[in-house]
Amino acid sequence: MQATLCFIGGGNMAKSLIGGLIASGYPKANILATDPTLSQRNHLTETFGIACYEDNNQAIQQADIVILAVKPQILQAVCKSIQDSIQKSTPLILSVAAGIRSKDINRWLGGNQAIVRTMPNTPALIQSGATGLYANPQVSQEQKNQAEHIMRAAGLTIWVNEESQLDVVTALSGSGPAYYFLFMEAMEQTAQEMGLDAKTAHLLTMQTAFGAAKMVMESNLNCSELRQNVTSPNGTTEQAINTFEAEGLRDIIQKAMLAAQNRAVELANELGDDV
């Protein structure tokens, strides 16, 4: 039988996962959700045909897996409010709250809990995400399989062996979409300054980014090889690449990702402190 899932929080990430699960054939009767806002509960019920509750504890009593999908800033309070129910039913805990370490979630829930911490990114909202997962020692192989099945509803899933590696995942895929948006934004703006109208610049930028990503995904060649293949000697692309290299683009990317990783560590430390 399919496990019964309970989503604590009915925001965008929860809706993305619920929609993906149902689209893949997961039974609606085995998906529950909670949210403090009546309009949000009604929306979830009308959109997905699932049961929704205002009371987290009432829903948890029926669940095999509890997905914590609330904002990181309120996760501590939510965990402490459901601690008794979690201790009684001991479901698998799946957290999609960014930056909160599993040891802190475990402590707030009263200890000895099987917890899978995940780091999804915003393309998960269109089932094209990339999610890093880490399981604490209490998680069984069957529970890992269940967690992976849930997160695959939002896109690609990758397990890491050390929880600290999720900070690297945050710097790479978690924050990564914004890096590409910035690069595309700069390309669009420059193309307009060079004479293209805004619509043409936008369409060409989007299709170029999509095509490049698709080539990487479908090719047996790595990014470096693909770049070299389209960089003809003394051609236009070579001139652009040489400019990027001369201006230190690689160093800029490295510094940016290290800054994101360091901030992820800082946030985990800040949010993990009891107040």
Coordinates of C-alpha atoms in Angstrom, one line a residue:
M1 CA 0.0 0.0 0.0
Q2 CA 1.1 3.6 -0.6
A3 CA 2.3 5.5 2.4
T4 CA 0.1 8.3 3.6
L5 CA 1.8 11.7 3.3
C6 CA 1.1 14.7 5.4
F7 CA 2.3 18.1 4.1
I8 CA 2.7 20.6 7.0
G9 CA 2.3 23.9 5.1
G10 CA 0.5 24.4 1.8
G11 CA 2.7 26.8 0.0
N12 CA 4.4 26.7 -3.4
M13 CA 6.8 23.9 -2.7
A14 CA 4.1 21.7 -1.2
K15 CA 1.8 22.4 -4.1
S16 CA 4.6 21.5 -6.6
L17 CA 5.2 18.2 -4.9
I18 CA 1.5 17.4 -4.5
G19 CA 0.8 18.2 -8.1
G20 CA 3.8 16.1 -9.3
L21 CA 2.9 13.1 -7.1
I22 CA -0.7 13.1 -8.3
A23 CA 0.4 13.5 -12.0
S24 CA 2.6 10.4 -11.5
G25 CA -0.3 8.4 -10.2
Y26 CA 0.0 8.8 -6.4
P27 CA -3.5 8.3 -4.9
K28 CA -5.1 11.5 -3.7
A29 CA -6.6 9.6 -0.7
N30 CA -3.1 9.1 0.6
I31 CA -2.1 12.8 0.6
L32 CA -3.1 15.2 3.4
A33 CA -2.1 18.8 3.9
T34 CA -2.3 21.4 6.7
D35 CA -2.4 25.1 6.5
P36 CA -3.5 27.8 9.0
T37 CA -5.3 29.8 6.3
L38 CA -8.8 28.7 5.3
S39 CA -8.5 30.1 1.7
Q40 CA -5.3 28.1 1.2
R41 CA -6.9 24.9 2.5
N42 CA -9.8 25.4 0.2
H43 CA -7.5 26.0 -2.7
L44 CA -5.6 22.8 -2.1
T45 CA -8.8 20.8 -1.8
E46 CA -10.3 22.3 -4.9
T47 CA -7.1 22.0 -7.0
F48 CA -5.9 18.5 -6.0
G49 CA -8.9 16.9 -4.3
I50 CA -7.0 16.1 -1.1
A51 CA -8.1 16.4 2.5
C52 CA -6.8 19.5 4.3
Y53 CA -6.7 20.3 8.0
E54 CA -6.1 23.4 10.2
D55 CA -4.7 21.2 13.0
N56 CA -1.3 19.8 12.3
N57 CA -1.5 17.2 15.0
Q58 CA -4.8 15.8 13.7
A59 CA -3.3 15.2 10.3
I60 CA -0.1 13.8 11.6
Q61 CA -2.0 11.0 13.4
Q62 CA -2.9 9.6 10.0
A63 CA 0.5 9.9 8.3
D64 CA 3.4 7.6 7.6
I65 CA 5.5 10.4 6.2
V66 CA 5.4 14.0 7.4
I67 CA 6.8 16.7 5.0
L68 CA 7.8 19.9 6.7
A69 CA 7.1 22.6 4.1
V70 CA 7.0 25.7 6.2
K71 CA 9.3 28.7 6.1
P72 CA 12.6 28.1 7.9
Q73 CA 12.0 31.0 10.3
I74 CA 8.9 29.3 11.8
L75 CA 10.1 25.7 11.6
Q76 CA 11.3 25.5 15.2
A77 CA 7.9 26.6 16.5
V78 CA 6.1 24.2 14.3
C79 CA 8.3 21.3 15.3
K80 CA 7.8 22.0 19.0
S81 CA 4.1 22.2 18.5
I82 CA 3.9 18.8 16.9
Q83 CA 6.5 17.1 19.1
D84 CA 4.1 14.9 21.1
S85 CA 2.3 13.6 17.9
I86 CA 5.6 12.9 16.2
Q87 CA 6.9 11.0 19.3
K88 CA 3.8 8.9 19.4
S89 CA 3.6 7.9 15.7
T90 CA 7.3 8.2 14.7
P91 CA 6.7 8.9 10.9
L92 CA 9.5 9.5 8.5
I93 CA 10.2 13.3 8.5
L94 CA 11.0 14.9 5.2
S95 CA 12.1 18.6 5.5
V96 CA 12.1 21.0 2.5
A97 CA 12.8 24.0 4.8
A98 CA 16.1 25.6 3.5
G99 CA 19.0 25.9 5.9
I100 CA 17.8 23.9 8.9
R101 CA 20.1 21.0 9.9
S102 CA 18.6 17.6 10.6
K103 CA 20.1 17.6 14.2
D104 CA 18.1 20.8 15.0
I105 CA 14.9 19.4 13.6
N106 CA 15.5 16.2 15.5
R107 CA 16.0 18.1 18.7
W108 CA 12.9 20.2 18.3
L109 CA 10.8 17.0 17.6
G110 CA 12.0 15.4 20.8
G111 CA 14.8 13.2 19.4
N112 CA 15.3 9.8 17.8
Q113 CA 13.6 10.7 14.6
A114 CA 14.2 9.4 11.0
I115 CA 14.8 12.6 9.1
V116 CA 15.6 13.3 5.4
R117 CA 16.7 16.8 4.8
T118 CA 16.3 18.2 1.2
M119 CA 17.5 21.2 -0.7
P120 CA 15.3 21.7 -3.7
N121 CA 15.4 24.7 -6.0
T122 CA 12.8 27.0 -7.6
P123 CA 12.4 25.1 -10.9
A124 CA 10.8 22.4 -8.7
L125 CA 7.7 24.5 -9.0
I126 CA 7.4 23.4 -12.7
Q127 CA 8.6 19.8 -12.0
S128 CA 12.1 20.6 -13.4
G129 CA 14.0 21.0 -10.1
A130 CA 17.2 19.6 -8.8
T131 CA 17.1 18.4 -5.2
G132 CA 19.9 17.3 -2.9
L133 CA 18.9 14.9 -0.1
Y134 CA 20.6 13.8 3.1
A135 CA 19.4 11.1 5.4
N136 CA 20.3 10.9 9.1
P137 CA 21.3 7.5 10.6
Q138 CA 17.8 6.7 11.7
V139 CA 16.5 6.5 8.1
S140 CA 16.1 3.0 6.7
Q141 CA 16.7 2.1 3.0
E142 CA 13.0 1.8 2.5
Q143 CA 12.5 5.3 3.9
K144 CA 15.2 6.6 1.6
N145 CA 13.4 5.1 -1.3
Q146 CA 10.1 6.7 -0.2
A147 CA 11.8 10.1 0.2
E148 CA 13.4 9.9 -3.2
H149 CA 10.1 9.0 -4.8
I150 CA 8.4 12.0 -3.3
M151 CA 11.1 14.5 -4.3
R152 CA 11.4 13.0 -7.8
A153 CA 7.9 14.5 -8.3
A154 CA 9.7 17.8 -8.5
G155 CA 12.6 16.8 -10.8
L156 CA 16.1 15.3 -10.4
T157 CA 17.2 14.0 -7.0
I158 CA 20.8 13.5 -5.8
W159 CA 21.9 12.0 -2.4
V160 CA 24.8 13.4 -0.5
N161 CA 26.7 11.4 2.1
E162 CA 27.6 14.3 4.4
E163 CA 25.0 16.9 5.5
S164 CA 27.6 19.7 5.0
Q165 CA 27.5 18.9 1.3
L166 CA 24.0 20.3 1.2
D167 CA 25.6 23.7 1.7
V168 CA 27.5 23.1 -1.6
V169 CA 24.2 22.0 -3.2
T170 CA 22.7 25.3 -2.0
A171 CA 25.5 27.3 -3.6
L172 CA 25.2 25.2 -6.8
S173 CA 21.6 24.2 -7.7
G174 CA 19.8 25.9 -4.8
S175 CA 20.9 29.5 -5.7
G176 CA 22.0 28.5 -9.2
P177 CA 18.9 29.5 -11.1
A178 CA 19.4 33.1 -10.1
Y179 CA 22.9 33.0 -11.6
Y180 CA 21.5 32.0 -14.9
F181 CA 18.8 34.6 -14.7
L182 CA 21.4 37.3 -14.1
F183 CA 23.5 36.1 -17.1
M184 CA 20.4 36.0 -19.3
E185 CA 19.4 39.4 -18.0
A186 CA 22.8 40.8 -19.0
M187 CA 22.6 39.2 -22.4
E188 CA 19.2 40.6 -23.1
Q189 CA 20.2 44.1 -22.0
T190 CA 23.4 44.1 -24.0
A191 CA 21.5 42.9 -27.1
Q192 CA 19.0 45.7 -26.8
E193 CA 21.9 48.3 -26.4
M194 CA 23.4 46.8 -29.6
G195 CA 20.2 47.4 -31.5
L196 CA 17.7 44.5 -31.1
D197 CA 14.2 45.2 -29.9
A198 CA 13.3 43.9 -26.4
K199 CA 11.1 41.0 -27.6
T200 CA 13.6 39.7 -30.0
A201 CA 16.4 39.9 -27.4
H202 CA 14.3 38.1 -24.9
L203 CA 13.2 35.3 -27.2
L204 CA 16.7 34.7 -28.5
T205 CA 18.2 34.7 -25.0
M206 CA 15.6 32.2 -23.7
Q207 CA 15.9 29.8 -26.6
T208 CA 19.7 30.0 -26.5
A209 CA 19.8 29.1 -22.8
F210 CA 17.2 26.3 -23.3
G211 CA 19.1 24.9 -26.3
A212 CA 22.5 25.0 -24.5
A213 CA 21.1 23.2 -21.5
K214 CA 19.4 20.6 -23.7
M215 CA 22.6 19.9 -25.6
V216 CA 24.4 19.3 -22.3
M217 CA 21.7 16.9 -21.1
E218 CA 21.5 14.9 -24.3
S219 CA 25.2 14.8 -25.3
N220 CA 27.9 12.4 -24.2
L221 CA 30.3 15.3 -24.1
N222 CA 31.0 17.4 -21.0
C223 CA 30.6 21.2 -20.9
S224 CA 34.2 21.9 -21.7
E225 CA 34.1 19.7 -24.8
L226 CA 30.8 21.2 -26.0
R227 CA 32.3 24.7 -25.5
Q228 CA 35.4 23.9 -27.5
N229 CA 33.3 22.4 -30.3
V230 CA 31.4 25.7 -30.8
T231 CA 34.5 27.9 -30.4
S232 CA 36.1 28.1 -33.9
P233 CA 39.7 29.5 -34.0
N234 CA 39.7 33.2 -34.6
G235 CA 35.9 33.3 -34.7
T236 CA 33.3 35.4 -32.9
T237 CA 32.8 32.9 -30.1
E238 CA 36.5 32.7 -29.4
Q239 CA 36.7 36.5 -29.0
A240 CA 33.8 36.4 -26.5
I241 CA 35.3 33.5 -24.5
N242 CA 38.7 35.1 -24.4
T243 CA 37.1 38.2 -23.0
F244 CA 35.3 36.2 -20.3
E245 CA 38.6 34.5 -19.4
A246 CA 40.6 37.7 -19.4
E247 CA 38.0 39.4 -17.1
G248 CA 38.2 36.5 -14.6
L249 CA 34.8 35.0 -15.1
R250 CA 35.8 31.7 -13.5
D251 CA 37.1 33.5 -10.4
I252 CA 33.9 35.5 -10.1
I253 CA 31.8 32.3 -10.2
Q254 CA 34.0 30.7 -7.6
K255 CA 33.8 33.6 -5.3
A256 CA 30.0 33.9 -5.7
M257 CA 29.5 30.2 -4.9
L258 CA 31.8 30.3 -1.9
A259 CA 29.9 33.3 -0.6
A260 CA 26.6 31.4 -1.0
Q261 CA 28.0 28.4 0.7
N262 CA 29.3 30.5 3.6
R263 CA 25.9 32.2 4.0
A264 CA 24.2 28.8 4.0
V265 CA 26.4 27.8 7.0
E266 CA 25.7 31.1 8.8
L267 CA 21.9 30.8 8.3
A268 CA 22.0 27.2 9.6
N269 CA 23.8 28.3 12.7
E270 CA 21.4 31.3 13.2
L271 CA 18.2 29.3 12.6
G272 CA 19.4 26.3 14.6
D273 CA 19.8 28.3 17.8
D274 CA 17.0 27.9 20.3
V275 CA 15.2 31.1 21.1

